[in-house]
mmCIF file of C-alpha atoms and ligand atoms in Angstrom:
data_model
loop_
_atom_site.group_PDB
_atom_site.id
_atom_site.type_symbol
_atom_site.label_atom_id
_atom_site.label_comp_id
_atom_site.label_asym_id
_atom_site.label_seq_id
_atom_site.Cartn_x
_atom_site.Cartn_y
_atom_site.Cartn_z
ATOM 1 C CA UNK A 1 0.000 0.000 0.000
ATOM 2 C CA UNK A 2 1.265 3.375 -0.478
ATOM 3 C CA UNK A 3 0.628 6.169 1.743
ATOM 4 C CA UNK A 4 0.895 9.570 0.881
ATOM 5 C CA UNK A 5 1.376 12.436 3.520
ATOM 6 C CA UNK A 6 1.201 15.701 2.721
ATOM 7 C CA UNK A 7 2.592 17.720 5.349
ATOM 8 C CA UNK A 8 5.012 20.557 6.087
ATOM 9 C CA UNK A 9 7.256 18.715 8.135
ATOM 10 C CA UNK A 10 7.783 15.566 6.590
ATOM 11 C CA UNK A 11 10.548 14.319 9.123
ATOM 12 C CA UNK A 12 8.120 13.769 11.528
ATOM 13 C CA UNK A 13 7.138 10.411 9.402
ATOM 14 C CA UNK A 14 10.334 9.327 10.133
ATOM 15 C CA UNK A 15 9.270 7.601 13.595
ATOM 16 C CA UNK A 16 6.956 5.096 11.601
ATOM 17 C CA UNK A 17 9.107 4.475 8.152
ATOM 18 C CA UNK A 18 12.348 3.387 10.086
ATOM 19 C CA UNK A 19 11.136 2.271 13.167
ATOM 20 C CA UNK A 20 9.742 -1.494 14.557
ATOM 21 C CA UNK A 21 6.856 -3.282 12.777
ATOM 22 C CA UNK A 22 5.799 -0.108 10.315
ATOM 23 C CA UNK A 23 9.980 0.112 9.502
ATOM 24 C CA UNK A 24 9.848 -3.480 8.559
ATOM 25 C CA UNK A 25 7.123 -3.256 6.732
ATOM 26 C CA UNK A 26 8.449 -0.294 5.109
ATOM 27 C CA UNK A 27 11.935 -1.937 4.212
ATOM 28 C CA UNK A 28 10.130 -5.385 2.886
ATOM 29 C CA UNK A 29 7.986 -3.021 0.571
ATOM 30 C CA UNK A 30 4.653 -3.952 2.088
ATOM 31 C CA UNK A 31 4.042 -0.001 2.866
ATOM 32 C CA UNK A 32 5.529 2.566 0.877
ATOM 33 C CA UNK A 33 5.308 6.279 2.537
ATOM 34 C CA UNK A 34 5.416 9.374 0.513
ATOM 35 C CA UNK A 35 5.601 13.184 1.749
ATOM 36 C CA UNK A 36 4.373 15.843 -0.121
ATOM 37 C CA UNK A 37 5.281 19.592 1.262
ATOM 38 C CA UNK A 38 2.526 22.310 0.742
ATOM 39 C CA UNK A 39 6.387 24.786 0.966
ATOM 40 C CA UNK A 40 7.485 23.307 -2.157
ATOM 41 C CA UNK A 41 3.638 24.651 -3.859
ATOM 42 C CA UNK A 42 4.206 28.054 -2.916
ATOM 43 C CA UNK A 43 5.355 30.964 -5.527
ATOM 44 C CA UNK A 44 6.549 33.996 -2.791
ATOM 45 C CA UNK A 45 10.018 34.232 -2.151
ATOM 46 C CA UNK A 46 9.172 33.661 1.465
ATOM 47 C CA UNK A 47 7.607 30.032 0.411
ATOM 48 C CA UNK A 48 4.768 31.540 3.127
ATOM 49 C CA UNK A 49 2.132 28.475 3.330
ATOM 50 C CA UNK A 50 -0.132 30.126 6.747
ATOM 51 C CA UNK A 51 -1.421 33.567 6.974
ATOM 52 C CA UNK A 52 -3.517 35.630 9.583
ATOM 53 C CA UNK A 53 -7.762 34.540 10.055
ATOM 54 C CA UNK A 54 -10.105 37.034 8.781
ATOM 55 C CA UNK A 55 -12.291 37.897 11.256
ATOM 56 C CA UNK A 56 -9.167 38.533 13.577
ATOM 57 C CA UNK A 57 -8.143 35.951 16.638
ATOM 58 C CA UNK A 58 -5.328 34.763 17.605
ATOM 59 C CA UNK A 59 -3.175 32.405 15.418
ATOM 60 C CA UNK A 60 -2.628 31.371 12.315
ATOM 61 C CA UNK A 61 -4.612 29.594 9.340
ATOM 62 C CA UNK A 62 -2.723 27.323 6.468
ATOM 63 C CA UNK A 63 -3.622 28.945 3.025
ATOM 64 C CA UNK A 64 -5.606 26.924 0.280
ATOM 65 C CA UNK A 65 -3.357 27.674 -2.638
ATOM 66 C CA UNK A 66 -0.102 25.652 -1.570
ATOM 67 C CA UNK A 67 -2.267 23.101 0.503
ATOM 68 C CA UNK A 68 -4.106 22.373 -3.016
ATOM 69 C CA UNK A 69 -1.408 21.955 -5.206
ATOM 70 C CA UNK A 70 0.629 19.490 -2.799
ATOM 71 C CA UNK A 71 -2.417 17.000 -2.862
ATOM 72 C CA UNK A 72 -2.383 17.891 -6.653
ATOM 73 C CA UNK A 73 0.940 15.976 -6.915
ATOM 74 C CA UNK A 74 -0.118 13.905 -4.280
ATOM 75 C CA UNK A 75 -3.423 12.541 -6.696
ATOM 76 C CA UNK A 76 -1.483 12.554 -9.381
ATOM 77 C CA UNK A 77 1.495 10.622 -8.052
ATOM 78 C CA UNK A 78 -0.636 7.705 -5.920
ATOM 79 C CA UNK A 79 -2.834 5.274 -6.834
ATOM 80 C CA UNK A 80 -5.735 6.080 -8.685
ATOM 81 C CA UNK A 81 -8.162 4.865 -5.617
ATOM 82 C CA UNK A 82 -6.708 6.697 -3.249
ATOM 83 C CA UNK A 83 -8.905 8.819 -0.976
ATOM 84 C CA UNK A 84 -7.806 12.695 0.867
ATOM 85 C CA UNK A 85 -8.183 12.410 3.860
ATOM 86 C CA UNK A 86 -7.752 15.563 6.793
ATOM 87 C CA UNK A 87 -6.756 14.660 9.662
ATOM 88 C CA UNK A 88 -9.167 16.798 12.505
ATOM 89 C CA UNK A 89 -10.665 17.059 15.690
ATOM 90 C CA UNK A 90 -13.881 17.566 13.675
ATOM 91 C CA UNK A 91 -13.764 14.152 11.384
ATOM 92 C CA UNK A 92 -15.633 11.158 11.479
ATOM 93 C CA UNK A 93 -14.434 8.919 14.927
ATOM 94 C CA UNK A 94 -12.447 5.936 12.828
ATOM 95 C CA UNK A 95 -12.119 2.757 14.318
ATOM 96 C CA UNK A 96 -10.515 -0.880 13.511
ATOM 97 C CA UNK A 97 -13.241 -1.205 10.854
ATOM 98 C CA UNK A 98 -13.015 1.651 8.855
ATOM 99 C CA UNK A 99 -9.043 0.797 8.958
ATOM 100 C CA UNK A 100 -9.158 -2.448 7.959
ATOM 101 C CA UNK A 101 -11.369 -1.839 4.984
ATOM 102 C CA UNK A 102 -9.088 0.969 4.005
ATOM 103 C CA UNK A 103 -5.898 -0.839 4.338
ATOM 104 C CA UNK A 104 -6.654 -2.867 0.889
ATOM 105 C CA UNK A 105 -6.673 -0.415 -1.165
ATOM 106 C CA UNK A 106 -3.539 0.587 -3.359
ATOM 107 C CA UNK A 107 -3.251 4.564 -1.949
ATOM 108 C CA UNK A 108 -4.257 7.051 0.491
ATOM 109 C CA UNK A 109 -3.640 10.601 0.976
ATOM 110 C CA UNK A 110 -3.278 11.934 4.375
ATOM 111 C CA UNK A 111 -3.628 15.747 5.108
ATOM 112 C CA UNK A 112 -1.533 16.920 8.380
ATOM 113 C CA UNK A 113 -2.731 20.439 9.426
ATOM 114 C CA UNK A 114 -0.464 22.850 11.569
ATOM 115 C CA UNK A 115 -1.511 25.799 13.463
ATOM 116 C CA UNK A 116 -5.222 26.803 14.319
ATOM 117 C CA UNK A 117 -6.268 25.100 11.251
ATOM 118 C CA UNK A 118 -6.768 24.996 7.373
ATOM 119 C CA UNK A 119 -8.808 27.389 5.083
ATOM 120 C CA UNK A 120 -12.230 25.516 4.942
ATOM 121 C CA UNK A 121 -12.398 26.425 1.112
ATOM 122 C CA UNK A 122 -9.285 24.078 0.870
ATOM 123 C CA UNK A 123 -11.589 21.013 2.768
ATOM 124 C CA UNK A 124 -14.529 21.543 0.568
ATOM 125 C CA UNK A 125 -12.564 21.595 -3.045
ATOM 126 C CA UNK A 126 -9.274 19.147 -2.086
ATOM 127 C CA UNK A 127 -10.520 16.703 0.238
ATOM 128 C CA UNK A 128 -12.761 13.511 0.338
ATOM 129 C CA UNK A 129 -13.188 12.838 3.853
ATOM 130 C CA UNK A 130 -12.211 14.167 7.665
ATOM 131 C CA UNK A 131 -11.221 11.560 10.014
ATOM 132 C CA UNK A 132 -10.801 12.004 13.986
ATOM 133 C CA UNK A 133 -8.925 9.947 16.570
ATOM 134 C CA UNK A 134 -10.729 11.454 19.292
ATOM 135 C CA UNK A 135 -11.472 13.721 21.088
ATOM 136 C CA UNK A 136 -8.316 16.096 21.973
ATOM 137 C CA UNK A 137 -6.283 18.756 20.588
ATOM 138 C CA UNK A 138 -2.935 18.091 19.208
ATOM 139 C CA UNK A 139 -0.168 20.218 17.726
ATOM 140 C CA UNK A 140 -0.664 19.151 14.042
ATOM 141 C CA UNK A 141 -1.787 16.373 12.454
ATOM 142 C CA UNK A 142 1.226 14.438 11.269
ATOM 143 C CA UNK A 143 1.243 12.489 14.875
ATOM 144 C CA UNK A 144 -2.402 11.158 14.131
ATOM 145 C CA UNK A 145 -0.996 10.441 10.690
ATOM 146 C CA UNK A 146 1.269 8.282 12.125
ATOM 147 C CA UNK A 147 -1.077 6.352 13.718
ATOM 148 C CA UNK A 148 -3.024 5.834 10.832
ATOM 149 C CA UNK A 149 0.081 4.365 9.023
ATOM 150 C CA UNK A 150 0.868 2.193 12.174
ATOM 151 C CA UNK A 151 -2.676 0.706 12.294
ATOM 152 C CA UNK A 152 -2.863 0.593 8.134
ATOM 153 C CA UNK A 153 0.799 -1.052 8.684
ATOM 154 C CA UNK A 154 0.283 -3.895 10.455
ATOM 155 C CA UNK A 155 -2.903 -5.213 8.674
ATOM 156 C CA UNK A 156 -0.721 -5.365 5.282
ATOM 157 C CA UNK A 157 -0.761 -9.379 4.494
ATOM 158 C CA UNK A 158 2.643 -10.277 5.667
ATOM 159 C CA UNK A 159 3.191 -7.413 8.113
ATOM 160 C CA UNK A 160 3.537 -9.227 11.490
ATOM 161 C CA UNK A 161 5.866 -12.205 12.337
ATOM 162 C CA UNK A 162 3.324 -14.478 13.560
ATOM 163 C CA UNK A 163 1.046 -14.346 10.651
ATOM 164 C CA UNK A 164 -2.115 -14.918 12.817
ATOM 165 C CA UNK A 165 -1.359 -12.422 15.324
ATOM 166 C CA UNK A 166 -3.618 -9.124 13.622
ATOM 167 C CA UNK A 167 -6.479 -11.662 13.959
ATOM 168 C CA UNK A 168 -5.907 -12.154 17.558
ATOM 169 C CA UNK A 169 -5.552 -8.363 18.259
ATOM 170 C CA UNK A 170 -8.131 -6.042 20.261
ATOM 171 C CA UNK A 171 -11.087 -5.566 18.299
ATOM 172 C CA UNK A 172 -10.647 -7.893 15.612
ATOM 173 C CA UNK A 173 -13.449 -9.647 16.959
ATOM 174 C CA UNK A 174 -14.443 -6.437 18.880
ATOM 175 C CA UNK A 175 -13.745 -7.503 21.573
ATOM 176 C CA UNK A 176 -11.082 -6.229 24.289
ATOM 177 C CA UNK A 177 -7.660 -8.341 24.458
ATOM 178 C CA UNK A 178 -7.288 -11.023 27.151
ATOM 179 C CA UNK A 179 -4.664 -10.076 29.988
ATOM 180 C CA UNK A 180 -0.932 -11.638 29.295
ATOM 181 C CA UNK A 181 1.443 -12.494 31.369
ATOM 182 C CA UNK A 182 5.278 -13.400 31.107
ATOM 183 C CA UNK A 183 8.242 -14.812 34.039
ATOM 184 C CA UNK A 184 8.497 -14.554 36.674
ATOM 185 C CA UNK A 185 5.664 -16.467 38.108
ATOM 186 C CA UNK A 186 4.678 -14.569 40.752
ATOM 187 C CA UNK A 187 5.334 -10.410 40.561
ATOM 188 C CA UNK A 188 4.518 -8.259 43.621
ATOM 189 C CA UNK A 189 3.402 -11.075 45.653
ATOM 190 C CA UNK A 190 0.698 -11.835 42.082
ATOM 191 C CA UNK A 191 0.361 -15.610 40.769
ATOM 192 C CA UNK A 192 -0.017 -15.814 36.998
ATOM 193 C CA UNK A 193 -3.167 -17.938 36.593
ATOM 194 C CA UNK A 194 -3.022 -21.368 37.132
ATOM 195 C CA UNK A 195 -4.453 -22.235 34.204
ATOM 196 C CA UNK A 196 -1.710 -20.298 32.221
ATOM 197 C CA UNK A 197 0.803 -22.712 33.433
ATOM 198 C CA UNK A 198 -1.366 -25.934 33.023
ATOM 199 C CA UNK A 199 -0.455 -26.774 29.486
ATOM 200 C CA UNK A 200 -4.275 -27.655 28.789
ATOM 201 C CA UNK A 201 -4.189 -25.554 25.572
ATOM 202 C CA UNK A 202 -8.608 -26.254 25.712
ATOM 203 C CA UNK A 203 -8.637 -24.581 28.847
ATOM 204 C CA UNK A 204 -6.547 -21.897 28.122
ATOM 205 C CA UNK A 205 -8.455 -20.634 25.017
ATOM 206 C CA UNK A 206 -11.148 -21.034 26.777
ATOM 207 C CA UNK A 207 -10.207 -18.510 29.857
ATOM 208 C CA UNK A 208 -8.859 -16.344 27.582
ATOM 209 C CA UNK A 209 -12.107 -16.212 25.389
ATOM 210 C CA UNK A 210 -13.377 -15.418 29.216
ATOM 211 C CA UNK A 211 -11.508 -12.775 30.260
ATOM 212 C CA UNK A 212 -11.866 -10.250 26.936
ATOM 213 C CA UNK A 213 -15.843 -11.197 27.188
ATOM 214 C CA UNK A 214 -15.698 -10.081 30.889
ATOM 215 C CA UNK A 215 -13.117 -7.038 30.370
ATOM 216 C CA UNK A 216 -15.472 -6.132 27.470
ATOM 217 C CA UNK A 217 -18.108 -6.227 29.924
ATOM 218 C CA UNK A 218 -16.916 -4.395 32.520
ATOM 219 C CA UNK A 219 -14.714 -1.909 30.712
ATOM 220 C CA UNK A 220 -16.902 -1.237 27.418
ATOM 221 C CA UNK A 221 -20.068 -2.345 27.594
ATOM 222 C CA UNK A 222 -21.615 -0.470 24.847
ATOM 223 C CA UNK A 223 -19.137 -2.410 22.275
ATOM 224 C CA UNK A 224 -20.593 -6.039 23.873
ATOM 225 C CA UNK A 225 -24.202 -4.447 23.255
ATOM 226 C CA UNK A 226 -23.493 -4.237 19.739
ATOM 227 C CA UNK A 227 -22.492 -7.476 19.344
ATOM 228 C CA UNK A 228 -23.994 -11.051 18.886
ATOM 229 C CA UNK A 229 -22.635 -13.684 21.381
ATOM 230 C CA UNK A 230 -22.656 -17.085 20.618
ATOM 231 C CA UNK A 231 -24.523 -19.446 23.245
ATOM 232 C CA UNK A 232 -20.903 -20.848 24.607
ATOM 233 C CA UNK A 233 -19.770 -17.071 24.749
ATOM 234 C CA UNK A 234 -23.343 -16.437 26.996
ATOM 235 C CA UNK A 235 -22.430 -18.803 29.283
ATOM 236 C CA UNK A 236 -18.873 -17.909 29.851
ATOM 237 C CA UNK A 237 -20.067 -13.948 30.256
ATOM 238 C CA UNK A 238 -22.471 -15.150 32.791
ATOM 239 C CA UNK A 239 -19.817 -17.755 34.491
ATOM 240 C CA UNK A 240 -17.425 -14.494 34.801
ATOM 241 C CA UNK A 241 -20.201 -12.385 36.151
ATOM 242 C CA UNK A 242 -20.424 -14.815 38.936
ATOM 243 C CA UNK A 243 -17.184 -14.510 39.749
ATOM 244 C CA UNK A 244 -15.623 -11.872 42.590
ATOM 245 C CA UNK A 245 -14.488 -8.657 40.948
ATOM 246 C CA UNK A 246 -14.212 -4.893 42.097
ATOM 247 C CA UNK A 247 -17.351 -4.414 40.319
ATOM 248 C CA UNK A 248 -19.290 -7.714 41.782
ATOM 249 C CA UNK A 249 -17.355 -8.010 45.695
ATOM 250 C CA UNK A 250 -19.539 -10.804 46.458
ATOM 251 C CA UNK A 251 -20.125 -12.733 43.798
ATOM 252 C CA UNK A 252 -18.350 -16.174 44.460
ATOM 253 C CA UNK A 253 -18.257 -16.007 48.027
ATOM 254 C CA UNK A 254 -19.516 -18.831 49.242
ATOM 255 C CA UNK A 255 -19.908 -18.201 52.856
ATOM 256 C CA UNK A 256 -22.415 -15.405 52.222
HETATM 257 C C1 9WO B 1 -5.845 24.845 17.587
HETATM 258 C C2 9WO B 1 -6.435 25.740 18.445
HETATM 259 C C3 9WO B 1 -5.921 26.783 19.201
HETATM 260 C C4 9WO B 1 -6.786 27.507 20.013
HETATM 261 C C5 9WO B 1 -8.117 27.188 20.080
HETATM 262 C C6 9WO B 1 -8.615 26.116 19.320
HETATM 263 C C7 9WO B 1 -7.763 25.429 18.524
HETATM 264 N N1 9WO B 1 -7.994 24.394 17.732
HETATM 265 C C8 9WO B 1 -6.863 24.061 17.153
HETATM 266 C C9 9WO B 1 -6.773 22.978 16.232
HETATM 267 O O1 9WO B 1 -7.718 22.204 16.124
HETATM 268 N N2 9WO B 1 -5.625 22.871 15.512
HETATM 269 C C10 9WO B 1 -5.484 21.766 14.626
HETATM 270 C C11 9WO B 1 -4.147 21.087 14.896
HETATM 271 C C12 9WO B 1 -5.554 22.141 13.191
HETATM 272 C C13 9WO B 1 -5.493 20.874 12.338
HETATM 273 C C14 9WO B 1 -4.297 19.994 12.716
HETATM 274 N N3 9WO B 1 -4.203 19.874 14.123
HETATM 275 C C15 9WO B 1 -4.709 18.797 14.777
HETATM 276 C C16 9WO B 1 -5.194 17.610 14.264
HETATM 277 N N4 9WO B 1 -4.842 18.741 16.087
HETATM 278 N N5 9WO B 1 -5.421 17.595 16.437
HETATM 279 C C17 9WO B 1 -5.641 16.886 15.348
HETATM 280 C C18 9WO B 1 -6.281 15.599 15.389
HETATM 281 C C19 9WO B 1 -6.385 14.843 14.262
HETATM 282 C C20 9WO B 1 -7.055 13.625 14.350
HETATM 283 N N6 9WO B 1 -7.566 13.192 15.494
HETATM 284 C C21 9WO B 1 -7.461 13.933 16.620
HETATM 285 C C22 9WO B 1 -6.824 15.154 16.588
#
């Protein structure tokens, strides 16, 4: 997939092209990032690419003109699918979904804003759609660029070690992950589960399965509402909800 940023400090990428699973996947051609610099679309001798907001206020707005023209190139140099998307507070929430539909196609174009914002007439002629992590402020958008590459990254075919391992991830089944644990045994006077260390490979999936039903539960309920459980997963919900937990002190006490 190629992924084309268009932003005015492209060095920023850098943490994602030459680092862990998204540098890999960079270097074995599976992901192929791009920067485009609005600077480089400018015609003043001061290359300026943000001016002052009419209407006055503090801070400063990045101009349509040079902003246009970068994700000119940008179209004309990806993949003809490829969608613009600007990055924003006010975009559409994305989630694991939206990402892994969007990581099969050939291109995208990401927009990374800087200062109070962009000219709105450069949204409505030069972009497709506005996505949002969440809700908070950043500095610019090239960090929640980079974690649209990361997520895009890893759900290339071929991407992780373990083949099987994006499957297994949070939300791929939307539900949360299972807890892990590694050596030593016991940690701050903590057991790892029994079970864990039983070798019974049945019983394992099985309390794993478990646990991210009951974390889902208890953490994010409105993401288990959503879903449709299958009669096993019903009764291990309801076997967890019977079991002692900050949320539930009694359940399981016996003596009660
Ligand atoms: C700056 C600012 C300063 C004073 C009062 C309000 C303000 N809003 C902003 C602002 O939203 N600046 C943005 C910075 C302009 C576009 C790029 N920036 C950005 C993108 N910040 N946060 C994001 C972002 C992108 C995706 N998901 C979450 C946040």
């Amino acid at each position: 997939m190629e992924v084309h940023a268009v932003t005015l400090i492209p060095e920023l990428l850098m943490a994602v092209t030459e680092h862990g699973v998204t540098g890999r996947a960079v270097r074995r051609g599976l992901l192929d990032v791009r920067t485009w610099n609005p600077r480089d679309y400018t015609h003043d001798a001061h290359r300026t690419v943000d001016d002052r907001a009419y209407g006055g206020g503090p801070g400063m707005v990045l101009k349509a003109g040079p902003l246009s023209a970068a994700v000119a190139a940008a179209r004309a140099g990806a993949p003809a699918d490829a969608r613009v998307v600007y990055l924003s507070p006010q975009g559409r929430p994305i989630e694991q979904s939206l990402l892994r539909a969007r990581s099969r196609a050939a291109g995208l174009i990401l927009v990374c804003g800087r200062y109070e914002g962009v000219d709105e007439r450069f949204i409505e002629t030069s972009v497709d759609e506005e996505w949002s992590l969440g809700d908070y402020v950043l500095s610019g958008g090239e960090l929640a660029a980079m974690v649209v590459i990361d997520a895009l990254a890893r759900l290339q075919p071929g991407a992780l070690g373990d083949a099987g391992s994006a499957e297994q991830d949070s939300f791929s089944g939307a539900l949360l992950d299972h807890p892990h644990y590694t050596r030593p045994e016991v940690f701050a006077a903590r057991r790892v589960p029994a079970v864990l260390l039983s070798g019974d490979h049945a019983a394992i999936a099985r309390w794993r399965r478990q646990q991210a039903l009951g974390r889902t539960w208890r953490r994010r309920p409105e993401l288990l509402a959503g879903m449709r459980l299958s009669e096993a997963d019903v009764r291990l919900l309801e076997e967890y909800k019977r079991q002692p937990g900050d949320d539930n002190p009694g359940a399981g006490d016996s003596d009660e």
